[in-house]
Amino acid sequence: NSLYHSHLDSVSKSQSIDKDAIAASATLLARSAVAAAYQNENNEVDAATAAAYALNLLPNTVSASSTTFESLYNCLFSDGNCDTLIKYASVESANDAIRTGINLGIGQPLGKPPNYYVSVYNHENGQGFVAASGFKYGAMDSSAEDKDDYVKDYGEDENDTTLLRPSLLEMSLNGLLNDFLGRGSFADSNDETTPDLKACSSTNDCSKVSYCSSSDSNELAAISTCAGGQCICGSRAHYHPALDEAISPATNQAPGWFTIDENDQGVSAMIAEPFWSSFVGVRAYNDAGEGVGLFSSIAGAIFTLICLIVVHRLKKSLVKDKVY
């Protein structure tokens, strides 16, 4: 695909994307995840047994024509602001508001068609931050000797908290994982059938569901939560901000500013999106192909030849008239 990693690499630009290949890859990934997590009673990894267990647990391949596949395909390749992603992200936003007391809303959208380019890493794009006494900090140290007067002790204001605002895609994936991992992980104690899941708009609506209390011996899995508009048991998905450990948020500074930890002993590339000034820009042009260059070269050569002929004939005429 010559348009890979460009804004033209989209189904909206009439590009052909093999759905069956995506479905086959999804099946392989799911089975690999199950096999990697499998252990026997002695906690010894047996690759052959793990692979057989995964194949037995997931015998059928993902269907490219299923409703779930078609919905996610549309979201990830055509309309990044689709109803499916909005539904899951809205519930996650409501759950976060209940946990923190602050509603940050849904994170950065994907757009239509979806745009997967990275952006500046700050509190609007997934960086965790401290909200204290009306200010936002990437990292906070109220005991620092060089701190400004407005930096108060954490907890001085009852609304002080730590927050994280993931993007729309991250919030949706977190909700999707909670939903599909939690769905079917429990059964009614009487007849071993899956109960009807209660509808919800946030975790508050799931506090009294009965099917979670006996669904799992794990205490955390028995706690009900809301994912995608229905109550499921346990929150199995978690956010993990992937940032090099040597890159540290600047203390008592706004989110988006960082320092390099000189005490970090690790060796890594530390590749990150630079913090560009608003005056820095780039002009992009479409690739017109080799034909335009070849045409321009030929047209330029012909035009040069015509000019030479005209000049030569003009010189002869001037010499003949004895004015040259």
Short mmCIF file of C-alpha atoms in Angstrom, two decimals:
data_model
loop_
_atom_site.label_atom_id
_atom_site.label_comp_id
_atom_site.label_asym_id
_atom_site.label_seq_id
_atom_site.Cartn_x
_atom_site.Cartn_y
_atom_site.Cartn_z
CA ASN A 1 0.00 0.00 0.00
CA SER A 2 1.83 3.10 -1.23
CA LEU A 3 -0.49 5.32 0.84
CA TYR A 4 0.30 3.57 4.16
CA HIS A 5 0.52 5.94 7.15
CA SER A 6 -0.94 8.86 5.23
CA HIS A 7 -4.32 10.57 5.40
CA LEU A 8 -5.20 8.85 2.11
CA ASP A 9 -4.89 5.36 3.65
CA SER A 10 -8.59 5.10 4.47
CA VAL A 11 -11.71 3.38 3.23
CA SER A 12 -13.13 6.87 2.69
CA LYS A 13 -10.49 7.29 -0.05
CA SER A 14 -11.63 4.11 -1.82
CA GLN A 15 -8.73 2.05 -0.48
CA SER A 16 -9.28 -1.71 -0.37
CA ILE A 17 -8.88 -3.24 3.12
CA ASP A 18 -9.12 -7.04 3.46
CA LYS A 19 -11.68 -7.72 6.19
CA ASP A 20 -11.01 -11.45 6.19
CA ALA A 21 -7.31 -10.85 6.84
CA ILE A 22 -8.18 -8.61 9.79
CA ALA A 23 -10.59 -11.23 11.16
CA ALA A 24 -7.94 -13.97 10.84
CA SER A 25 -5.38 -11.76 12.61
CA ALA A 26 -7.87 -11.03 15.41
CA THR A 27 -8.47 -14.77 15.87
CA LEU A 28 -4.73 -15.48 16.02
CA LEU A 29 -4.19 -12.65 18.52
CA ALA A 30 -7.03 -13.84 20.78
CA ARG A 31 -5.77 -17.43 20.82
CA SER A 32 -2.19 -16.26 21.44
CA ALA A 33 -3.34 -14.16 24.41
CA VAL A 34 -5.18 -17.13 25.94
CA ALA A 35 -2.23 -19.46 25.35
CA ALA A 36 0.24 -16.96 26.84
CA ALA A 37 -1.89 -16.61 29.97
CA TYR A 38 -2.44 -20.36 30.40
CA GLN A 39 -0.73 -22.22 33.23
CA ASN A 40 -1.27 -25.67 34.66
CA GLU A 41 -1.79 -26.46 38.32
CA ASN A 42 1.99 -26.36 38.97
CA ASN A 43 2.31 -22.90 37.38
CA GLU A 44 4.55 -24.33 34.70
CA VAL A 45 4.05 -23.06 31.17
CA ASP A 46 3.46 -25.88 28.68
CA ALA A 47 3.39 -24.41 25.17
CA ALA A 48 1.70 -27.39 23.48
CA THR A 49 -0.96 -27.72 26.17
CA ALA A 50 -1.52 -23.96 26.22
CA ALA A 51 -1.99 -23.86 22.45
CA ALA A 52 -4.42 -26.78 22.58
CA TYR A 53 -6.35 -25.12 25.40
CA ALA A 54 -6.62 -21.85 23.45
CA LEU A 55 -7.82 -23.65 20.31
CA ASN A 56 -10.38 -25.59 22.33
CA LEU A 57 -11.61 -22.44 24.07
CA LEU A 58 -11.80 -20.45 20.81
CA PRO A 59 -12.54 -23.05 18.12
CA ASN A 60 -14.28 -20.66 15.73
CA THR A 61 -12.57 -17.89 13.81
CA VAL A 62 -13.80 -14.31 13.97
CA SER A 63 -16.43 -13.68 11.29
CA ALA A 64 -15.84 -10.64 9.11
CA SER A 65 -19.60 -10.38 8.62
CA SER A 66 -20.57 -10.35 12.31
CA THR A 67 -22.29 -7.30 13.76
CA THR A 68 -19.51 -6.61 16.26
CA PHE A 69 -16.80 -6.87 13.61
CA GLU A 70 -18.65 -4.62 11.17
CA SER A 71 -19.25 -2.04 13.92
CA LEU A 72 -15.60 -1.92 14.99
CA TYR A 73 -14.42 -1.96 11.37
CA ASN A 74 -16.54 1.12 10.67
CA CYS A 75 -15.19 2.86 13.79
CA LEU A 76 -11.51 2.14 13.16
CA PHE A 77 -11.40 2.64 9.40
CA SER A 78 -14.27 4.93 8.41
CA ASP A 79 -15.81 6.98 11.23
CA GLY A 80 -13.67 7.41 14.34
CA ASN A 81 -16.51 9.23 16.10
CA CYS A 82 -18.95 6.34 15.63
CA ASP A 83 -21.78 5.57 18.03
CA THR A 84 -20.06 2.44 19.35
CA LEU A 85 -16.92 4.26 20.55
CA ILE A 86 -18.97 7.18 21.87
CA LYS A 87 -21.20 4.77 23.84
CA TYR A 88 -18.31 3.04 25.59
CA ALA A 89 -16.36 6.25 26.16
CA SER A 90 -19.39 8.03 27.64
CA VAL A 91 -19.84 5.29 30.23
CA GLU A 92 -16.11 5.32 31.08
CA SER A 93 -16.25 9.10 31.47
CA ALA A 94 -19.21 8.80 33.84
CA ASN A 95 -17.41 6.08 35.85
CA ASP A 96 -14.29 8.25 36.16
CA ALA A 97 -16.41 11.19 37.30
CA ILE A 98 -17.86 9.03 40.09
CA ARG A 99 -14.41 7.86 41.21
CA THR A 100 -12.77 11.31 41.19
CA GLY A 101 -15.66 13.72 41.64
CA ILE A 102 -14.59 15.60 38.48
CA ASN A 103 -16.05 15.02 35.04
CA LEU A 104 -13.35 15.56 32.41
CA GLY A 105 -15.61 14.43 29.59
CA ILE A 106 -14.58 12.29 26.63
CA GLY A 107 -10.98 12.51 25.47
CA GLN A 108 -9.58 13.57 22.11
CA PRO A 109 -11.73 12.23 19.22
CA LEU A 110 -10.42 10.23 16.29
CA GLY A 111 -12.24 12.22 13.64
CA LYS A 112 -13.74 11.11 10.34
CA PRO A 113 -11.88 9.40 8.78
CA PRO A 114 -9.93 8.27 11.85
CA ASN A 115 -6.63 10.04 12.48
CA TYR A 116 -4.06 7.95 14.36
CA TYR A 117 -1.23 10.46 14.31
CA VAL A 118 0.36 11.22 17.67
CA SER A 119 0.04 14.58 19.38
CA VAL A 120 1.70 16.55 22.16
CA TYR A 121 1.69 14.50 25.37
CA ASN A 122 -0.16 16.59 27.94
CA HIS A 123 -3.26 16.41 30.15
CA GLU A 124 -5.47 16.60 27.04
CA ASN A 125 -3.74 13.57 25.53
CA GLY A 126 -3.43 10.98 28.30
CA GLN A 127 -0.88 12.46 30.72
CA GLY A 128 -1.81 11.97 34.36
CA PHE A 129 -1.82 15.18 36.38
CA VAL A 130 -2.46 16.62 39.82
CA ALA A 131 -5.35 19.03 40.34
CA ALA A 132 -4.69 20.99 43.53
CA SER A 133 -6.03 24.34 44.82
CA GLY A 134 -7.35 25.26 41.37
CA PHE A 135 -4.11 24.53 39.47
CA LYS A 136 -2.93 21.61 37.32
CA TYR A 137 0.54 20.09 37.69
CA GLY A 138 2.32 17.32 35.82
CA ALA A 139 4.07 16.56 39.12
CA MET A 140 3.73 18.34 42.45
CA ASP A 141 6.10 18.92 45.38
CA SER A 142 4.83 21.49 47.86
CA SER A 143 8.00 21.12 49.96
CA ALA A 144 10.32 22.29 47.15
CA GLU A 145 12.40 25.30 48.19
CA ASP A 146 11.99 27.09 44.86
CA LYS A 147 8.23 26.61 44.59
CA ASP A 148 5.94 29.55 43.78
CA ASP A 149 3.62 31.00 46.39
CA TYR A 150 0.51 29.61 44.69
CA VAL A 151 1.72 26.00 45.16
CA LYS A 152 -0.19 24.79 48.23
CA ASP A 153 0.07 21.52 50.13
CA TYR A 154 -1.76 18.66 48.48
CA GLY A 155 -4.97 18.00 50.38
CA GLU A 156 -5.35 21.55 51.63
CA ASP A 157 -8.35 21.82 49.33
CA GLU A 158 -10.91 19.01 49.72
CA ASN A 159 -11.20 18.80 45.93
CA ASP A 160 -7.50 18.01 45.37
CA THR A 161 -7.11 14.85 43.31
CA THR A 162 -5.03 13.08 40.65
CA LEU A 163 -6.64 12.71 37.23
CA LEU A 164 -6.14 11.07 33.87
CA ARG A 165 -8.03 11.92 30.68
CA PRO A 166 -7.46 9.22 28.05
CA SER A 167 -8.36 9.73 24.41
CA LEU A 168 -11.69 8.62 22.96
CA LEU A 169 -10.02 5.52 21.51
CA GLU A 170 -8.34 4.58 24.81
CA MET A 171 -11.52 5.09 26.84
CA SER A 172 -13.53 3.04 24.35
CA LEU A 173 -11.01 0.18 24.29
CA ASN A 174 -10.98 0.12 28.10
CA GLY A 175 -14.77 -0.16 28.12
CA LEU A 176 -14.80 -2.76 25.35
CA LEU A 177 -12.30 -4.96 27.20
CA ASN A 178 -14.24 -4.67 30.45
CA ASP A 179 -17.46 -5.53 28.63
CA PHE A 180 -16.28 -8.53 26.61
CA LEU A 181 -13.97 -9.93 29.30
CA GLY A 182 -16.69 -9.55 31.93
CA ARG A 183 -19.51 -10.81 29.75
CA GLY A 184 -19.93 -14.57 30.05
CA SER A 185 -17.47 -14.85 32.95
CA PHE A 186 -20.31 -15.64 35.34
CA ALA A 187 -23.32 -17.93 35.41
CA ASP A 188 -26.50 -18.12 37.44
CA SER A 189 -25.92 -20.39 40.41
CA ASN A 190 -29.21 -22.25 39.89
CA ASP A 191 -29.07 -23.46 36.30
CA GLU A 192 -25.59 -22.39 35.13
CA THR A 193 -27.01 -20.05 32.48
CA THR A 194 -25.85 -16.52 31.84
CA PRO A 195 -28.28 -14.02 33.42
CA ASP A 196 -29.76 -11.04 31.65
CA LEU A 197 -27.40 -8.12 32.15
CA LYS A 198 -28.85 -5.01 33.74
CA ALA A 199 -28.75 -1.78 31.72
CA CYS A 200 -26.74 1.09 33.18
CA SER A 201 -25.30 4.51 32.45
CA SER A 202 -22.62 4.41 35.17
CA THR A 203 -21.29 2.13 37.89
CA ASN A 204 -23.76 3.61 40.37
CA ASP A 205 -26.55 1.75 38.56
CA CYS A 206 -24.82 -1.60 39.17
CA SER A 207 -24.49 -1.52 42.94
CA LYS A 208 -27.40 -3.91 43.57
CA VAL A 209 -27.01 -6.51 40.82
CA SER A 210 -27.21 -10.02 42.27
CA TYR A 211 -25.37 -12.06 39.66
CA CYS A 212 -21.93 -10.64 40.52
CA SER A 213 -21.87 -11.71 44.18
CA SER A 214 -21.63 -15.40 43.30
CA SER A 215 -20.04 -15.15 39.88
CA ASP A 216 -16.40 -15.39 40.85
CA SER A 217 -14.32 -16.41 43.84
CA ASN A 218 -12.09 -13.41 43.18
CA GLU A 219 -13.18 -10.53 45.40
CA LEU A 220 -12.37 -7.85 42.81
CA ALA A 221 -14.17 -9.75 40.04
CA ALA A 222 -17.28 -9.87 42.20
CA ILE A 223 -17.53 -6.07 42.21
CA SER A 224 -19.97 -4.93 39.56
CA THR A 225 -19.17 -2.13 37.11
CA CYS A 226 -20.80 -0.54 34.07
CA ALA A 227 -19.30 -1.07 30.63
CA GLY A 228 -20.96 -0.20 27.35
CA GLY A 229 -24.33 0.35 28.98
CA GLN A 230 -24.65 -2.92 30.89
CA CYS A 231 -23.55 -4.15 34.32
CA ILE A 232 -20.71 -6.67 34.22
CA CYS A 233 -18.64 -8.20 37.02
CA GLY A 234 -15.17 -6.90 37.73
CA SER A 235 -13.03 -4.25 36.06
CA ARG A 236 -10.51 -6.28 34.09
CA ALA A 237 -9.01 -3.54 31.89
CA HIS A 238 -6.56 -0.92 33.14
CA TYR A 239 -4.77 2.09 31.70
CA HIS A 240 -0.99 1.98 31.41
CA PRO A 241 0.59 5.28 30.27
CA ALA A 242 3.60 4.10 28.26
CA LEU A 243 6.29 6.74 28.84
CA ASP A 244 10.03 6.22 29.20
CA GLU A 245 10.95 6.17 32.89
CA ALA A 246 13.72 8.70 32.30
CA ILE A 247 11.16 11.29 31.16
CA SER A 248 9.70 12.93 34.26
CA PRO A 249 6.97 15.60 34.47
CA ALA A 250 8.44 18.94 35.50
CA THR A 251 7.77 19.52 39.21
CA ASN A 252 5.19 22.21 40.02
CA GLN A 253 4.81 22.98 36.31
CA ALA A 254 1.79 22.65 34.07
CA PRO A 255 1.24 19.29 32.31
CA GLY A 256 3.11 18.99 29.02
CA TRP A 257 6.52 20.02 30.41
CA PHE A 258 9.14 17.37 31.18
CA THR A 259 12.68 16.90 32.45
CA ILE A 260 15.17 14.06 31.96
CA ASP A 261 15.95 12.07 35.09
CA GLU A 262 19.76 11.97 35.29
CA ASN A 263 19.61 9.11 37.82
CA ASP A 264 17.85 6.74 35.45
CA GLN A 265 20.18 3.88 34.55
CA GLY A 266 18.18 2.55 31.62
CA VAL A 267 19.17 2.93 27.97
CA SER A 268 16.42 3.69 25.47
CA ALA A 269 15.64 5.79 22.42
CA MET A 270 13.30 8.11 24.37
CA ILE A 271 11.35 8.97 21.22
CA ALA A 272 8.49 11.38 21.89
CA GLU A 273 6.47 13.94 19.99
CA PRO A 274 8.30 17.31 20.23
CA PHE A 275 6.62 20.33 21.75
CA TRP A 276 6.47 22.57 18.67
CA SER A 277 5.98 26.30 18.72
CA SER A 278 2.83 27.55 17.00
CA PHE A 279 5.13 29.36 14.53
CA VAL A 280 6.68 26.12 13.31
CA GLY A 281 4.91 24.47 10.41
CA VAL A 282 5.34 22.29 7.36
CA ARG A 283 3.82 22.41 3.90
CA ALA A 284 2.80 19.06 2.42
CA TYR A 285 2.19 18.23 -1.23
CA ASN A 286 0.52 15.25 -2.87
CA ASP A 287 2.79 12.83 -4.71
CA ALA A 288 1.93 13.41 -8.38
CA GLY A 289 3.92 10.39 -9.57
CA GLU A 290 6.71 10.03 -12.14
CA GLY A 291 4.58 11.12 -15.11
CA VAL A 292 4.47 14.78 -14.15
CA GLY A 293 8.26 14.98 -13.84
CA LEU A 294 8.78 13.26 -17.19
CA PHE A 295 6.24 15.54 -18.89
CA SER A 296 7.88 18.64 -17.39
CA SER A 297 11.33 17.52 -18.57
CA ILE A 298 10.14 16.88 -22.12
CA ALA A 299 8.15 20.12 -22.25
CA GLY A 300 11.15 22.04 -20.92
CA ALA A 301 13.48 20.47 -23.51
CA ILE A 302 11.08 21.30 -26.37
CA PHE A 303 10.64 24.88 -25.13
CA THR A 304 14.46 25.28 -24.88
CA LEU A 305 14.91 23.98 -28.44
CA ILE A 306 12.27 26.40 -29.75
CA CYS A 307 14.01 29.28 -27.98
CA LEU A 308 17.38 28.31 -29.50
CA ILE A 309 15.87 28.14 -33.01
CA VAL A 310 14.16 31.51 -32.60
CA VAL A 311 17.35 33.15 -31.30
CA HIS A 312 19.42 31.61 -34.10
CA ARG A 313 17.04 32.82 -36.81
CA LEU A 314 16.78 36.26 -35.23
CA LYS A 315 20.57 36.55 -35.18
CA LYS A 316 20.80 35.58 -38.88
CA SER A 317 18.16 38.17 -39.73
CA LEU A 318 20.00 40.90 -37.82
CA VAL A 319 23.31 40.00 -39.46
CA LYS A 320 21.68 40.06 -42.89
CA ASP A 321 20.27 43.51 -42.21
CA LYS A 322 23.70 44.59 -40.91
CA VAL A 323 22.30 45.67 -37.55
CA TYR A 324 24.23 43.09 -35.59
#
